[in-house]
Coordinates of N, CA and C in Angstrom, one line a residue:
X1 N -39.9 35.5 139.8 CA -38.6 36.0 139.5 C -38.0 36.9 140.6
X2 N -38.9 37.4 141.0 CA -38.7 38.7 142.2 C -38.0 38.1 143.5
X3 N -38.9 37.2 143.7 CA -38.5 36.2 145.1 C -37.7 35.5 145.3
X4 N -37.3 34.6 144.2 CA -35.9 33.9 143.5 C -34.4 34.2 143.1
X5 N -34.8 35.8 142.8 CA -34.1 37.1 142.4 C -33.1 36.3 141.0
X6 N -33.9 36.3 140.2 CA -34.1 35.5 138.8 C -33.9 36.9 138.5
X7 N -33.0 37.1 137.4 CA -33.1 38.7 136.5 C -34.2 38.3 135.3
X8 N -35.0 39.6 135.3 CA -36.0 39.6 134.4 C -36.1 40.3 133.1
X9 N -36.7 40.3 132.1 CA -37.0 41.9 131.4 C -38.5 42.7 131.4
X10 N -38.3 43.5 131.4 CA -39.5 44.0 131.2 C -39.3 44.7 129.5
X11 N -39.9 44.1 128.6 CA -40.2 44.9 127.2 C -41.6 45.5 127.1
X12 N -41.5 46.8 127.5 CA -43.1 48.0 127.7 C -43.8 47.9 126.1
X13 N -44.3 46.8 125.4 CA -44.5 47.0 123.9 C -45.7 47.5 123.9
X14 N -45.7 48.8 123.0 CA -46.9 49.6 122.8 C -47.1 50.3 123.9
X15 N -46.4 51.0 124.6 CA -47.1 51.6 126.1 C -47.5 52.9 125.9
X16 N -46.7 53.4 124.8 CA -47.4 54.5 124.6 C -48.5 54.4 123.8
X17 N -49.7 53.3 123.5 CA -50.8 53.2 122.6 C -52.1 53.5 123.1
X18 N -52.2 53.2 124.6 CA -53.4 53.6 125.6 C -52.5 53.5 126.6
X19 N -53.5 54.6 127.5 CA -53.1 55.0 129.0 C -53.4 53.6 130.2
X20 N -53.9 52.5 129.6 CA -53.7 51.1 130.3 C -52.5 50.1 130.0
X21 N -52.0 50.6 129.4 CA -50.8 50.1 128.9 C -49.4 50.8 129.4
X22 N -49.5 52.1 129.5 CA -48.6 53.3 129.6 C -48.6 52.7 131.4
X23 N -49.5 53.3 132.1 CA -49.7 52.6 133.7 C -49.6 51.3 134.4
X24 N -49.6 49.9 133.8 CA -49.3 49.3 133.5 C -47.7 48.8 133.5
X25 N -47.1 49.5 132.6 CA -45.7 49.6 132.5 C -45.4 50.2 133.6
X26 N -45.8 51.5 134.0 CA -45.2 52.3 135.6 C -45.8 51.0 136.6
X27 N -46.5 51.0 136.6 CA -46.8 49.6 138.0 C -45.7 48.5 137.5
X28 N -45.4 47.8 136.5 CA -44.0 46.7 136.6 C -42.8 47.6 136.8
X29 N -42.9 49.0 136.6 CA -41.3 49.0 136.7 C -41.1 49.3 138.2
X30 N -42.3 49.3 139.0 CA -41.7 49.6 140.2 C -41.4 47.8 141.5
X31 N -41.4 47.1 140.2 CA -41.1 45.7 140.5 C -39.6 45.1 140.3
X32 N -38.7 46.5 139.6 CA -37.6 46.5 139.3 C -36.8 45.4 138.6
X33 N -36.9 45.8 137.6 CA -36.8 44.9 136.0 C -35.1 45.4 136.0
X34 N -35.1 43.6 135.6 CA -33.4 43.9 135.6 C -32.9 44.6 134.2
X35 N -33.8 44.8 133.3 CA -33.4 45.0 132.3 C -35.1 45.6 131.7
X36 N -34.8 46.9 131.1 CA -35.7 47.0 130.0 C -35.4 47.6 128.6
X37 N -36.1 46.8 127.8 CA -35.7 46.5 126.2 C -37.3 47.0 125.7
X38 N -36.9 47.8 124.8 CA -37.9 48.7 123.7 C -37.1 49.5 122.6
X39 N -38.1 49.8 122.1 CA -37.9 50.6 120.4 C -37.7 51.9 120.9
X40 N -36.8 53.2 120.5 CA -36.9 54.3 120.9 C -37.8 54.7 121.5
X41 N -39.3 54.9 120.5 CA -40.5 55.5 121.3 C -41.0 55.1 122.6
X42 N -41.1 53.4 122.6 CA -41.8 53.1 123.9 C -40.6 53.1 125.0
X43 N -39.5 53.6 124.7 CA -38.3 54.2 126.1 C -38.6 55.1 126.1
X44 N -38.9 56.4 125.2 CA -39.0 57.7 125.5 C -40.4 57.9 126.1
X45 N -41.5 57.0 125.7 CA -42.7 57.0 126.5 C -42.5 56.9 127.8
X46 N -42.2 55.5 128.2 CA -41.8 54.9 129.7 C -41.6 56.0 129.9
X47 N -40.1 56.6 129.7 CA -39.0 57.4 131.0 C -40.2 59.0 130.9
X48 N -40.6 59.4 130.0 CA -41.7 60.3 130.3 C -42.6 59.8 131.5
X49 N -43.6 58.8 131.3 CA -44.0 58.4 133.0 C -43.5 58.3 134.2
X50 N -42.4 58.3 134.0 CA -41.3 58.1 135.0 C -40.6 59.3 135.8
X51 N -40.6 59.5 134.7 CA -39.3 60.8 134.9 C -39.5 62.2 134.6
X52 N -39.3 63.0 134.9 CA -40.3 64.7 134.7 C -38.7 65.3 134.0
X53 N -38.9 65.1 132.7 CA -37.6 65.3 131.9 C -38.0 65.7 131.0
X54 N -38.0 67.6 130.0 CA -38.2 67.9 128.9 C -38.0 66.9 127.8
X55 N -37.1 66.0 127.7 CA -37.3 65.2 126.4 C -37.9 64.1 126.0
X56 N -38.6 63.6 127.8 CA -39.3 62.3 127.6 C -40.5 62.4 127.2
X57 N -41.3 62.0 126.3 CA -42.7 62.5 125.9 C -43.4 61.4 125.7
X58 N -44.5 61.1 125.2 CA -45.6 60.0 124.8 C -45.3 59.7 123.0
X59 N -45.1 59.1 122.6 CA -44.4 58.9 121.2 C -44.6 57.6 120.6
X60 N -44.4 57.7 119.3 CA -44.9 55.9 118.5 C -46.2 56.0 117.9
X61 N -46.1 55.2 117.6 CA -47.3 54.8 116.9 C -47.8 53.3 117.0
X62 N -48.4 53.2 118.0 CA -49.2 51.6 118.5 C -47.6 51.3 118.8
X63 N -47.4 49.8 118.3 CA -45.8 49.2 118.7 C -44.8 49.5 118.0
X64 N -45.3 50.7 116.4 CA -44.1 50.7 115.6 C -43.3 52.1 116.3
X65 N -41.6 51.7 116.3 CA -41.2 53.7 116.8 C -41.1 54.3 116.0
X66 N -41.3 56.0 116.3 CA -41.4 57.2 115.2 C -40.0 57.8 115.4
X67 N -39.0 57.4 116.5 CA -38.0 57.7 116.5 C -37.2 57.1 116.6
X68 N -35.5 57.6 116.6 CA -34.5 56.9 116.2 C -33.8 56.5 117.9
X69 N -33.1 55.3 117.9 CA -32.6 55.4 119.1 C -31.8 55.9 119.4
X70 N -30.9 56.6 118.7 CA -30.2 58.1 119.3 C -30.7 59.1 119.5
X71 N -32.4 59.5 119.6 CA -32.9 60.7 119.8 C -33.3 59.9 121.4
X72 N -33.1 58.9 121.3 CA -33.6 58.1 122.6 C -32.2 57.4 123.4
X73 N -31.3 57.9 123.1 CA -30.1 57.6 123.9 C -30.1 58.2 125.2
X74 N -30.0 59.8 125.5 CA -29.8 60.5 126.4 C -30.7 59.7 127.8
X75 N -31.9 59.6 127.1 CA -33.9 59.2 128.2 C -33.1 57.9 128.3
X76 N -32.7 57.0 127.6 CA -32.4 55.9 128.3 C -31.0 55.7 129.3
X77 N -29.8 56.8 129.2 CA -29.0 56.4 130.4 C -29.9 57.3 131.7
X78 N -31.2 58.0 131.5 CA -31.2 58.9 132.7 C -32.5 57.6 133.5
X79 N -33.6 56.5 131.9 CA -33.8 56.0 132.7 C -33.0 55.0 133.4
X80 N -32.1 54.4 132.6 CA -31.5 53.8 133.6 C -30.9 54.1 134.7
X81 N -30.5 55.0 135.2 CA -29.9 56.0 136.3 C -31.1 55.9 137.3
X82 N -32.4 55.9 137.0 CA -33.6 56.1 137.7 C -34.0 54.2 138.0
X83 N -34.1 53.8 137.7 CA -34.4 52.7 137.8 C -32.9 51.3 138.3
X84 N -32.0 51.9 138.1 CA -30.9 51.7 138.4 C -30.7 50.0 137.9
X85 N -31.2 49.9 136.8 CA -31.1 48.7 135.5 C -29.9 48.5 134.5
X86 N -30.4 47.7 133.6 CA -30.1 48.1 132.4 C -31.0 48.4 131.3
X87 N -30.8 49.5 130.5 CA -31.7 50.1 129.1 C -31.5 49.1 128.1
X88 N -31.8 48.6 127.3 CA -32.1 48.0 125.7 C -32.7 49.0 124.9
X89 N -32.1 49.9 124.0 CA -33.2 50.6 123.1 C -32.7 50.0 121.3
X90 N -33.5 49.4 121.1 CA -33.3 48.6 119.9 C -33.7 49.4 118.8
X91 N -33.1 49.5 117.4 CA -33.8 50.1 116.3 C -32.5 50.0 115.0
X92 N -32.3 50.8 114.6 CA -31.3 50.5 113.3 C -29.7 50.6 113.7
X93 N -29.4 51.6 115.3 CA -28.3 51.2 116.3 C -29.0 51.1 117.4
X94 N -28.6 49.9 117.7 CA -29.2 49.4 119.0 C -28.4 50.4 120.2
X95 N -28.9 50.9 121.2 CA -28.2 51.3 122.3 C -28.2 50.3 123.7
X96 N -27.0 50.1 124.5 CA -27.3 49.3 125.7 C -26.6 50.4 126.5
X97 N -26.9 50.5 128.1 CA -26.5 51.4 129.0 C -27.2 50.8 130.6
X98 N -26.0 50.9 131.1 CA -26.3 50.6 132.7 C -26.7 52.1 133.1
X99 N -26.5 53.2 132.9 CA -26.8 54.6 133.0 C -25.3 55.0 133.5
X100 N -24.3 54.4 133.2 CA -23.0 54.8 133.2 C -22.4 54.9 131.8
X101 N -22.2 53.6 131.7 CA -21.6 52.8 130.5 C -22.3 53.1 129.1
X102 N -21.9 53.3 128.1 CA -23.5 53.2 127.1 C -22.1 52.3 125.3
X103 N -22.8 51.7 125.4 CA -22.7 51.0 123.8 C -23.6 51.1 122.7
X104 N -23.1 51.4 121.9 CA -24.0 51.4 120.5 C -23.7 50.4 119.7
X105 N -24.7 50.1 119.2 CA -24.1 48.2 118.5 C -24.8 48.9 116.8
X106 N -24.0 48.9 115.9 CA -24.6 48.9 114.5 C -24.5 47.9 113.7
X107 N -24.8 46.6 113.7 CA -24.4 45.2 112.9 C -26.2 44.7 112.2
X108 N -27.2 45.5 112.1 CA -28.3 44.7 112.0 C -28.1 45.1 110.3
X109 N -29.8 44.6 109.8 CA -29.6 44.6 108.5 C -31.6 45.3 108.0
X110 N -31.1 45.6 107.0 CA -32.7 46.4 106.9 C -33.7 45.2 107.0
X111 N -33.5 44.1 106.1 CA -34.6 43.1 106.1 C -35.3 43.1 107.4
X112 N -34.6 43.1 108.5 CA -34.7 42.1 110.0 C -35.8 43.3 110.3
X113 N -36.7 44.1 109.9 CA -37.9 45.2 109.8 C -39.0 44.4 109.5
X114 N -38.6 43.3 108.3 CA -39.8 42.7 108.0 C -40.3 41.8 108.9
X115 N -39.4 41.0 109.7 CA -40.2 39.9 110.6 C -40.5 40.4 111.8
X116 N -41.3 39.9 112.3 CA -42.5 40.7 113.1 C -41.7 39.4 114.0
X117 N -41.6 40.6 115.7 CA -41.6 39.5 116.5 C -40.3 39.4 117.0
X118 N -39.1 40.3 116.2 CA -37.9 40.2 116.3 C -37.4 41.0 117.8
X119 N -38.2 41.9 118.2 CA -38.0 42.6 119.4 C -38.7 41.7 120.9
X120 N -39.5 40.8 120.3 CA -39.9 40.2 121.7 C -38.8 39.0 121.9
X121 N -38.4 38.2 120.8 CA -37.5 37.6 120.6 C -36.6 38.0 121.3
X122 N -35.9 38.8 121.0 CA -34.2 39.8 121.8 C -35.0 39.9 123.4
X123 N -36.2 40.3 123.7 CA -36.2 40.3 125.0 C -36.2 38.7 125.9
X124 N -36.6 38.1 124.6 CA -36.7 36.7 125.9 C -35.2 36.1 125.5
X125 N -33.7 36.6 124.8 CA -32.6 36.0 124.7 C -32.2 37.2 125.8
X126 N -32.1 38.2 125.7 CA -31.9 39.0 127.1 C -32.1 38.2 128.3
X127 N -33.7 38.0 128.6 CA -33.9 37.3 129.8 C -33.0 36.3 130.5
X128 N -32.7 35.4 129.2 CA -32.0 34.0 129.2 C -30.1 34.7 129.7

């Protein structure tokens, strides 16, 4: 993708679960992902690795997030500003942000909790 300059995404799932995962994620982002898409926690994880910012921290639980994506709005236009991407922070309002621009999308529905898989899904229609 890099060499073709194909836009990619990077979705960090679970990065905050183990420190091979969390590093991991810092090694692809410096491969410059056109796009990264996660649940609150694993953006406020990432941009903590990243970024030396009181509000970024290590957070979640395995792949599920403990937070809302408006506690994870701010960490995602600063990571996007740092990575100079676009943010995805998906959850009950989805946030999108070039680190300029920021949208909040509220149209989901509670059910869409129960199917597993719904967030890797959105990352490979992002890709596309």
């Amino acid at each position: 993708a890099i060499s073709t300059k194909t836009p990619w995404v990077l979705d960090p799932v679970g990065c905050g679960s183990s420190p091979y995962r969390l590093d991991s994620c810092r090694a692809v982002c410096e491969k410059k992902p056109t796009v990264v898409r996660g649940n609150a926690s694993e953006i406020i994880t990432l941009a903590g690795a990243l970024l030396a910012t009181e509000d970024a921290r290590v957070s979640g639980k395995g792949v599920d997030s403990t937070d809302s994506t408006l506690d994870a709005l701010k960490i995602a236009v600063n990571l996007s500003k740092h990575l100079q991407n676009v943010v995805v922070v998906t959850g009950e309002v989805d946030v999108v942000t070039d680190g300029k621009i920021v949208v909040t999308i509220s149209n989901g529905i509670p059910e869409i909790t129960k199917v597993t898989a719904i967030g890797c899904s959105l990352s490979t229609l992002t890709a596309a």
